[in-house]
Amino acid sequence: MVVLPDIEPVSRESTAAVIARQLRDAIMTGALPPGTQLGETDLASRFQVSRGPLREAMQHLVSEGLLRSERHRGLFVIDLEPSDVFDIYLARSAVERAALLCALRGDREQIAASLEQSVADMAAAANDDDPTALSAADLAFHEALINASGSKRLVRMARTLLIETRMCLTLLQSTYQGVEDRVDEHTRIIDALRTGDADAALHLLDAHMEDAIGRLVPGTSLKEGEAPAPA
């Protein structure tokens, strides 16, 4: 076999996939806020592409639930109604509880160390007064926890949920009195994981989710199944 040095892997990412990724990131970070209408002409000009790959990319996001199609009107970034926010956290709670149980059976010290990096990034972002970086670090914690499960299906199930969560975090940011609340909640989950205390870890994760949904949609409870009435 001939060895060829300095050969770079060929990127197989299609134009549509690149566009979808950039639109997904813009939705996640709030650059494209909920309710924004996406115009084909404007986006095709911005991406400097034809409408074919642009339409393919946007249909990917429709199938992921991040865009909605309105007949005779076009495509819009989804709005997150209170019932949607409740549903996001309900689904996240199920996925992350399963991931946490898997992580407890793995290399707990290594997993705890990776999660601590995200918490350190949260504290650093707070010191820099950077809400965007703070939300990114918060999300990275939960993504790392799910990845630590070793379950491809949990990771796949969580992908869109975490993007929708990032949309929620923009709203959640203003409800915390200080970042210490967020750092402390995450740190206690890590401590319970490191010691292998499954009951405490699950209780803390449940409390973390309850706290978030209570701030975002007052009067609702994941534990009690008290979802907000549909609009």
mmCIF file of C-alpha atoms in Angstrom:
data_model
loop_
_atom_site.group_PDB
_atom_site.id
_atom_site.type_symbol
_atom_site.label_atom_id
_atom_site.label_comp_id
_atom_site.label_asym_id
_atom_site.label_seq_id
_atom_site.Cartn_x
_atom_site.Cartn_y
_atom_site.Cartn_z
ATOM 1 C CA MET A 1 0.000 0.000 0.000
ATOM 2 C CA VAL A 2 1.399 3.394 -1.044
ATOM 3 C CA VAL A 3 1.537 5.954 1.772
ATOM 4 C CA LEU A 4 0.701 9.486 0.637
ATOM 5 C CA PRO A 5 1.850 12.112 3.151
ATOM 6 C CA ASP A 6 0.120 15.414 3.830
ATOM 7 C CA ILE A 7 -3.153 14.403 2.227
ATOM 8 C CA GLU A 8 -6.160 16.291 3.567
ATOM 9 C CA PRO A 9 -9.510 14.469 3.832
ATOM 10 C CA VAL A 10 -11.972 15.480 1.129
ATOM 11 C CA SER A 11 -15.011 17.244 2.503
ATOM 12 C CA ARG A 12 -18.191 15.547 1.369
ATOM 13 C CA GLU A 13 -20.496 18.094 2.955
ATOM 14 C CA SER A 14 -22.942 19.292 0.313
ATOM 15 C CA THR A 15 -23.838 22.912 -0.319
ATOM 16 C CA ALA A 16 -27.284 22.268 1.124
ATOM 17 C CA ALA A 17 -25.743 20.764 4.285
ATOM 18 C CA VAL A 18 -23.475 23.803 4.733
ATOM 19 C CA ILE A 19 -26.437 26.165 4.366
ATOM 20 C CA ALA A 20 -28.552 24.093 6.761
ATOM 21 C CA ARG A 21 -25.768 24.122 9.353
ATOM 22 C CA GLN A 22 -25.376 27.904 9.154
ATOM 23 C CA LEU A 23 -29.120 28.515 9.350
ATOM 24 C CA ARG A 24 -29.366 26.057 12.259
ATOM 25 C CA ASP A 25 -26.625 27.935 14.122
ATOM 26 C CA ALA A 26 -28.347 31.277 13.439
ATOM 27 C CA ILE A 27 -31.639 29.942 14.831
ATOM 28 C CA MET A 28 -29.904 28.437 17.845
ATOM 29 C CA THR A 29 -28.074 31.637 18.803
ATOM 30 C CA GLY A 30 -31.009 33.937 18.152
ATOM 31 C CA ALA A 31 -29.498 35.643 15.101
ATOM 32 C CA LEU A 32 -32.693 34.426 13.414
ATOM 33 C CA PRO A 33 -35.265 34.987 16.197
ATOM 34 C CA PRO A 34 -38.480 32.976 16.557
ATOM 35 C CA GLY A 35 -41.094 34.056 14.018
ATOM 36 C CA THR A 36 -38.576 35.342 11.460
ATOM 37 C CA GLN A 37 -39.665 34.822 7.856
ATOM 38 C CA LEU A 38 -36.969 33.421 5.571
ATOM 39 C CA GLY A 39 -36.993 34.935 2.104
ATOM 40 C CA GLU A 40 -35.512 32.761 -0.642
ATOM 41 C CA THR A 41 -34.284 35.667 -2.754
ATOM 42 C CA ASP A 42 -32.487 37.388 0.106
ATOM 43 C CA LEU A 43 -30.921 34.182 1.458
ATOM 44 C CA ALA A 44 -29.830 32.973 -1.981
ATOM 45 C CA SER A 45 -28.079 36.304 -2.462
ATOM 46 C CA ARG A 46 -26.437 36.169 0.984
ATOM 47 C CA PHE A 47 -25.186 32.601 0.488
ATOM 48 C CA GLN A 48 -24.411 33.272 -3.192
ATOM 49 C CA VAL A 49 -26.105 30.051 -4.250
ATOM 50 C CA SER A 50 -29.004 29.061 -6.472
ATOM 51 C CA ARG A 51 -32.409 28.403 -4.953
ATOM 52 C CA GLY A 52 -32.097 24.622 -5.373
ATOM 53 C CA PRO A 53 -29.646 23.881 -2.536
ATOM 54 C CA LEU A 54 -31.208 26.659 -0.439
ATOM 55 C CA ARG A 55 -34.649 25.035 -0.669
ATOM 56 C CA GLU A 56 -33.119 21.640 0.138
ATOM 57 C CA ALA A 57 -31.431 23.102 3.221
ATOM 58 C CA MET A 58 -34.602 24.774 4.444
ATOM 59 C CA GLN A 59 -36.592 21.559 3.980
ATOM 60 C CA HIS A 60 -34.031 19.817 6.212
ATOM 61 C CA LEU A 61 -34.825 22.346 8.927
ATOM 62 C CA VAL A 62 -38.563 21.918 8.390
ATOM 63 C CA SER A 63 -38.143 18.167 8.944
ATOM 64 C CA GLU A 64 -36.119 18.910 12.106
ATOM 65 C CA GLY A 65 -38.940 21.098 13.392
ATOM 66 C CA LEU A 66 -36.910 24.328 13.421
ATOM 67 C CA LEU A 67 -38.783 25.947 10.535
ATOM 68 C CA ARG A 68 -42.507 25.896 9.836
ATOM 69 C CA SER A 69 -44.156 26.218 6.436
ATOM 70 C CA GLU A 70 -47.231 28.391 5.959
ATOM 71 C CA ARG A 71 -49.212 27.959 2.763
ATOM 72 C CA HIS A 72 -48.900 30.939 0.409
ATOM 73 C CA ARG A 73 -46.683 32.734 2.943
ATOM 74 C CA GLY A 74 -43.388 30.850 3.089
ATOM 75 C CA LEU A 75 -41.083 29.545 5.788
ATOM 76 C CA PHE A 76 -40.699 30.906 9.309
ATOM 77 C CA VAL A 77 -38.487 30.160 12.308
ATOM 78 C CA ILE A 78 -40.674 28.337 14.827
ATOM 79 C CA ASP A 79 -42.226 30.264 17.696
ATOM 80 C CA LEU A 80 -41.842 28.720 21.128
ATOM 81 C CA GLU A 81 -45.176 28.902 22.900
ATOM 82 C CA PRO A 82 -45.333 27.998 26.621
ATOM 83 C CA SER A 83 -46.617 24.522 25.702
ATOM 84 C CA ASP A 84 -43.609 24.067 23.374
ATOM 85 C CA VAL A 85 -41.147 25.074 26.100
ATOM 86 C CA PHE A 86 -42.790 22.636 28.517
ATOM 87 C CA ASP A 87 -42.600 19.868 25.899
ATOM 88 C CA ILE A 88 -38.913 20.585 25.189
ATOM 89 C CA TYR A 89 -37.976 20.256 28.856
ATOM 90 C CA LEU A 90 -40.207 17.213 29.324
ATOM 91 C CA ALA A 91 -38.405 15.428 26.476
ATOM 92 C CA ARG A 92 -35.004 16.654 27.640
ATOM 93 C CA SER A 93 -35.670 15.349 31.127
ATOM 94 C CA ALA A 94 -36.353 11.856 29.772
ATOM 95 C CA VAL A 95 -33.272 11.870 27.524
ATOM 96 C CA GLU A 96 -30.882 13.318 30.100
ATOM 97 C CA ARG A 97 -32.053 11.025 32.895
ATOM 98 C CA ALA A 98 -31.287 8.044 30.651
ATOM 99 C CA ALA A 99 -27.921 9.568 29.711
ATOM 100 C CA LEU A 100 -27.054 10.213 33.362
ATOM 101 C CA LEU A 101 -27.790 6.608 34.313
ATOM 102 C CA CYS A 102 -25.491 5.428 31.508
ATOM 103 C CA ALA A 103 -22.784 7.881 32.581
ATOM 104 C CA LEU A 104 -22.949 6.583 36.151
ATOM 105 C CA ARG A 105 -21.927 3.170 34.819
ATOM 106 C CA GLY A 106 -18.982 4.618 32.873
ATOM 107 C CA ASP A 107 -15.709 6.307 33.790
ATOM 108 C CA ARG A 108 -17.232 8.740 36.279
ATOM 109 C CA GLU A 109 -14.015 10.643 36.986
ATOM 110 C CA GLN A 110 -13.309 11.283 33.321
ATOM 111 C CA ILE A 111 -16.908 12.294 32.640
ATOM 112 C CA ALA A 112 -16.975 14.595 35.682
ATOM 113 C CA ALA A 113 -13.766 16.271 34.509
ATOM 114 C CA SER A 114 -15.233 16.975 31.067
ATOM 115 C CA LEU A 115 -18.370 18.433 32.630
ATOM 116 C CA GLU A 116 -16.290 20.613 34.976
ATOM 117 C CA GLN A 117 -14.695 22.251 31.943
ATOM 118 C CA SER A 118 -18.142 23.413 30.783
ATOM 119 C CA VAL A 119 -18.904 24.815 34.249
ATOM 120 C CA ALA A 120 -15.559 26.636 34.262
ATOM 121 C CA ASP A 121 -16.432 28.072 30.845
ATOM 122 C CA MET A 122 -19.771 29.258 32.265
ATOM 123 C CA ALA A 123 -18.049 31.086 35.111
ATOM 124 C CA ALA A 124 -15.512 32.639 32.717
ATOM 125 C CA ALA A 125 -18.270 33.835 30.396
ATOM 126 C CA ALA A 126 -20.082 35.389 33.340
ATOM 127 C CA ASN A 127 -16.922 37.214 34.404
ATOM 128 C CA ASP A 128 -16.597 38.526 30.846
ATOM 129 C CA ASP A 129 -20.280 39.534 30.855
ATOM 130 C CA ASP A 130 -20.819 37.434 27.723
ATOM 131 C CA PRO A 131 -24.378 35.987 27.775
ATOM 132 C CA THR A 132 -23.886 34.242 24.426
ATOM 133 C CA ALA A 133 -20.811 32.369 25.634
ATOM 134 C CA LEU A 134 -22.559 31.601 28.934
ATOM 135 C CA SER A 135 -25.481 29.964 27.154
ATOM 136 C CA ALA A 136 -23.101 28.072 24.869
ATOM 137 C CA ALA A 137 -21.198 26.699 27.877
ATOM 138 C CA ASP A 138 -24.451 25.772 29.625
ATOM 139 C CA LEU A 139 -25.570 23.850 26.546
ATOM 140 C CA ALA A 140 -22.123 22.236 26.215
ATOM 141 C CA PHE A 141 -22.537 20.769 29.711
ATOM 142 C CA HIS A 142 -25.732 18.977 28.756
ATOM 143 C CA GLU A 143 -24.378 17.923 25.375
ATOM 144 C CA ALA A 144 -21.294 16.446 27.081
ATOM 145 C CA LEU A 145 -23.515 14.580 29.544
ATOM 146 C CA ILE A 146 -25.558 13.062 26.733
ATOM 147 C CA ASN A 147 -22.441 12.178 24.716
ATOM 148 C CA ALA A 148 -21.025 10.471 27.816
ATOM 149 C CA SER A 149 -23.919 8.010 27.684
ATOM 150 C CA GLY A 150 -22.296 6.307 24.698
ATOM 151 C CA SER A 151 -25.757 5.983 23.128
ATOM 152 C CA LYS A 152 -25.953 7.084 19.501
ATOM 153 C CA ARG A 153 -29.719 7.198 19.694
ATOM 154 C CA LEU A 154 -29.815 9.418 22.763
ATOM 155 C CA VAL A 155 -27.352 11.755 21.055
ATOM 156 C CA ARG A 156 -29.492 11.827 17.926
ATOM 157 C CA MET A 157 -32.702 12.391 19.886
ATOM 158 C CA ALA A 158 -31.114 15.249 21.811
ATOM 159 C CA ARG A 159 -29.744 17.134 18.806
ATOM 160 C CA THR A 160 -32.841 19.188 17.946
ATOM 161 C CA LEU A 161 -33.891 19.408 21.599
ATOM 162 C CA LEU A 162 -30.614 21.131 22.467
ATOM 163 C CA ILE A 163 -30.997 23.609 19.611
ATOM 164 C CA GLU A 164 -34.492 24.451 20.861
ATOM 165 C CA THR A 165 -33.082 24.688 24.383
ATOM 166 C CA ARG A 166 -30.551 27.274 23.226
ATOM 167 C CA MET A 167 -33.495 29.328 21.978
ATOM 168 C CA CYS A 168 -35.026 29.041 25.463
ATOM 169 C CA LEU A 169 -31.786 30.012 27.199
ATOM 170 C CA THR A 170 -31.986 33.508 25.727
ATOM 171 C CA LEU A 171 -35.237 33.945 27.659
ATOM 172 C CA LEU A 172 -33.893 32.170 30.736
ATOM 173 C CA GLN A 173 -30.839 34.414 30.952
ATOM 174 C CA SER A 174 -32.783 37.336 32.428
ATOM 175 C CA THR A 175 -34.468 35.219 35.127
ATOM 176 C CA TYR A 176 -31.312 34.352 37.077
ATOM 177 C CA GLN A 177 -30.303 36.685 39.886
ATOM 178 C CA GLY A 178 -26.673 35.685 39.341
ATOM 179 C CA VAL A 179 -24.677 33.158 37.410
ATOM 180 C CA GLU A 180 -23.801 31.497 40.723
ATOM 181 C CA ASP A 181 -27.233 29.846 40.577
ATOM 182 C CA ARG A 182 -26.453 28.133 37.296
ATOM 183 C CA VAL A 183 -22.892 27.185 38.234
ATOM 184 C CA ASP A 184 -24.001 25.736 41.583
ATOM 185 C CA GLU A 185 -26.786 23.628 40.037
ATOM 186 C CA HIS A 186 -24.394 22.086 37.499
ATOM 187 C CA THR A 187 -21.594 21.598 40.041
ATOM 188 C CA ARG A 188 -23.805 19.615 42.411
ATOM 189 C CA ILE A 189 -24.819 17.287 39.569
ATOM 190 C CA ILE A 190 -21.130 16.686 38.845
ATOM 191 C CA ASP A 191 -20.376 15.953 42.510
ATOM 192 C CA ALA A 192 -23.150 13.359 42.707
ATOM 193 C CA LEU A 193 -22.006 11.775 39.450
ATOM 194 C CA ARG A 194 -18.406 11.581 40.628
ATOM 195 C CA THR A 195 -19.365 9.781 43.842
ATOM 196 C CA GLY A 196 -21.730 7.444 42.007
ATOM 197 C CA ASP A 197 -24.783 8.558 43.987
ATOM 198 C CA ALA A 198 -27.466 7.804 41.394
ATOM 199 C CA ASP A 199 -30.408 8.913 43.548
ATOM 200 C CA ALA A 200 -28.825 12.277 44.329
ATOM 201 C CA ALA A 201 -27.681 12.825 40.733
ATOM 202 C CA LEU A 202 -31.149 12.113 39.320
ATOM 203 C CA HIS A 203 -32.814 14.265 42.000
ATOM 204 C CA LEU A 204 -30.486 17.179 41.216
ATOM 205 C CA LEU A 205 -31.038 16.834 37.472
ATOM 206 C CA ASP A 206 -34.813 16.777 38.006
ATOM 207 C CA ALA A 207 -34.573 19.856 40.232
ATOM 208 C CA HIS A 208 -32.449 21.618 37.606
ATOM 209 C CA MET A 209 -35.068 20.962 34.925
ATOM 210 C CA GLU A 210 -37.901 21.959 37.283
ATOM 211 C CA ASP A 211 -36.144 25.209 38.114
ATOM 212 C CA ALA A 212 -35.659 26.063 34.433
ATOM 213 C CA ILE A 213 -39.247 25.324 33.418
ATOM 214 C CA GLY A 214 -40.529 27.203 36.455
ATOM 215 C CA ARG A 215 -38.583 30.298 35.409
ATOM 216 C CA LEU A 216 -39.589 30.044 31.749
ATOM 217 C CA VAL A 217 -43.241 29.091 32.226
ATOM 218 C CA PRO A 218 -44.363 30.032 35.754
ATOM 219 C CA GLY A 219 -47.005 27.795 37.249
ATOM 220 C CA THR A 220 -45.962 24.645 35.377
ATOM 221 C CA SER A 221 -44.303 21.523 36.754
ATOM 222 C CA LEU A 222 -42.614 18.645 34.954
ATOM 223 C CA LYS A 223 -42.873 16.470 38.075
ATOM 224 C CA GLU A 224 -46.600 17.005 38.444
ATOM 225 C CA GLY A 225 -47.251 16.953 34.708
ATOM 226 C CA GLU A 226 -48.798 20.408 34.868
ATOM 227 C CA ALA A 227 -48.439 21.603 31.301
ATOM 228 C CA PRO A 228 -49.665 25.057 30.231
ATOM 229 C CA ALA A 229 -52.929 25.154 28.348
ATOM 230 C CA PRO A 230 -52.493 25.373 24.542
ATOM 231 C CA ALA A 231 -52.808 28.883 23.142
#
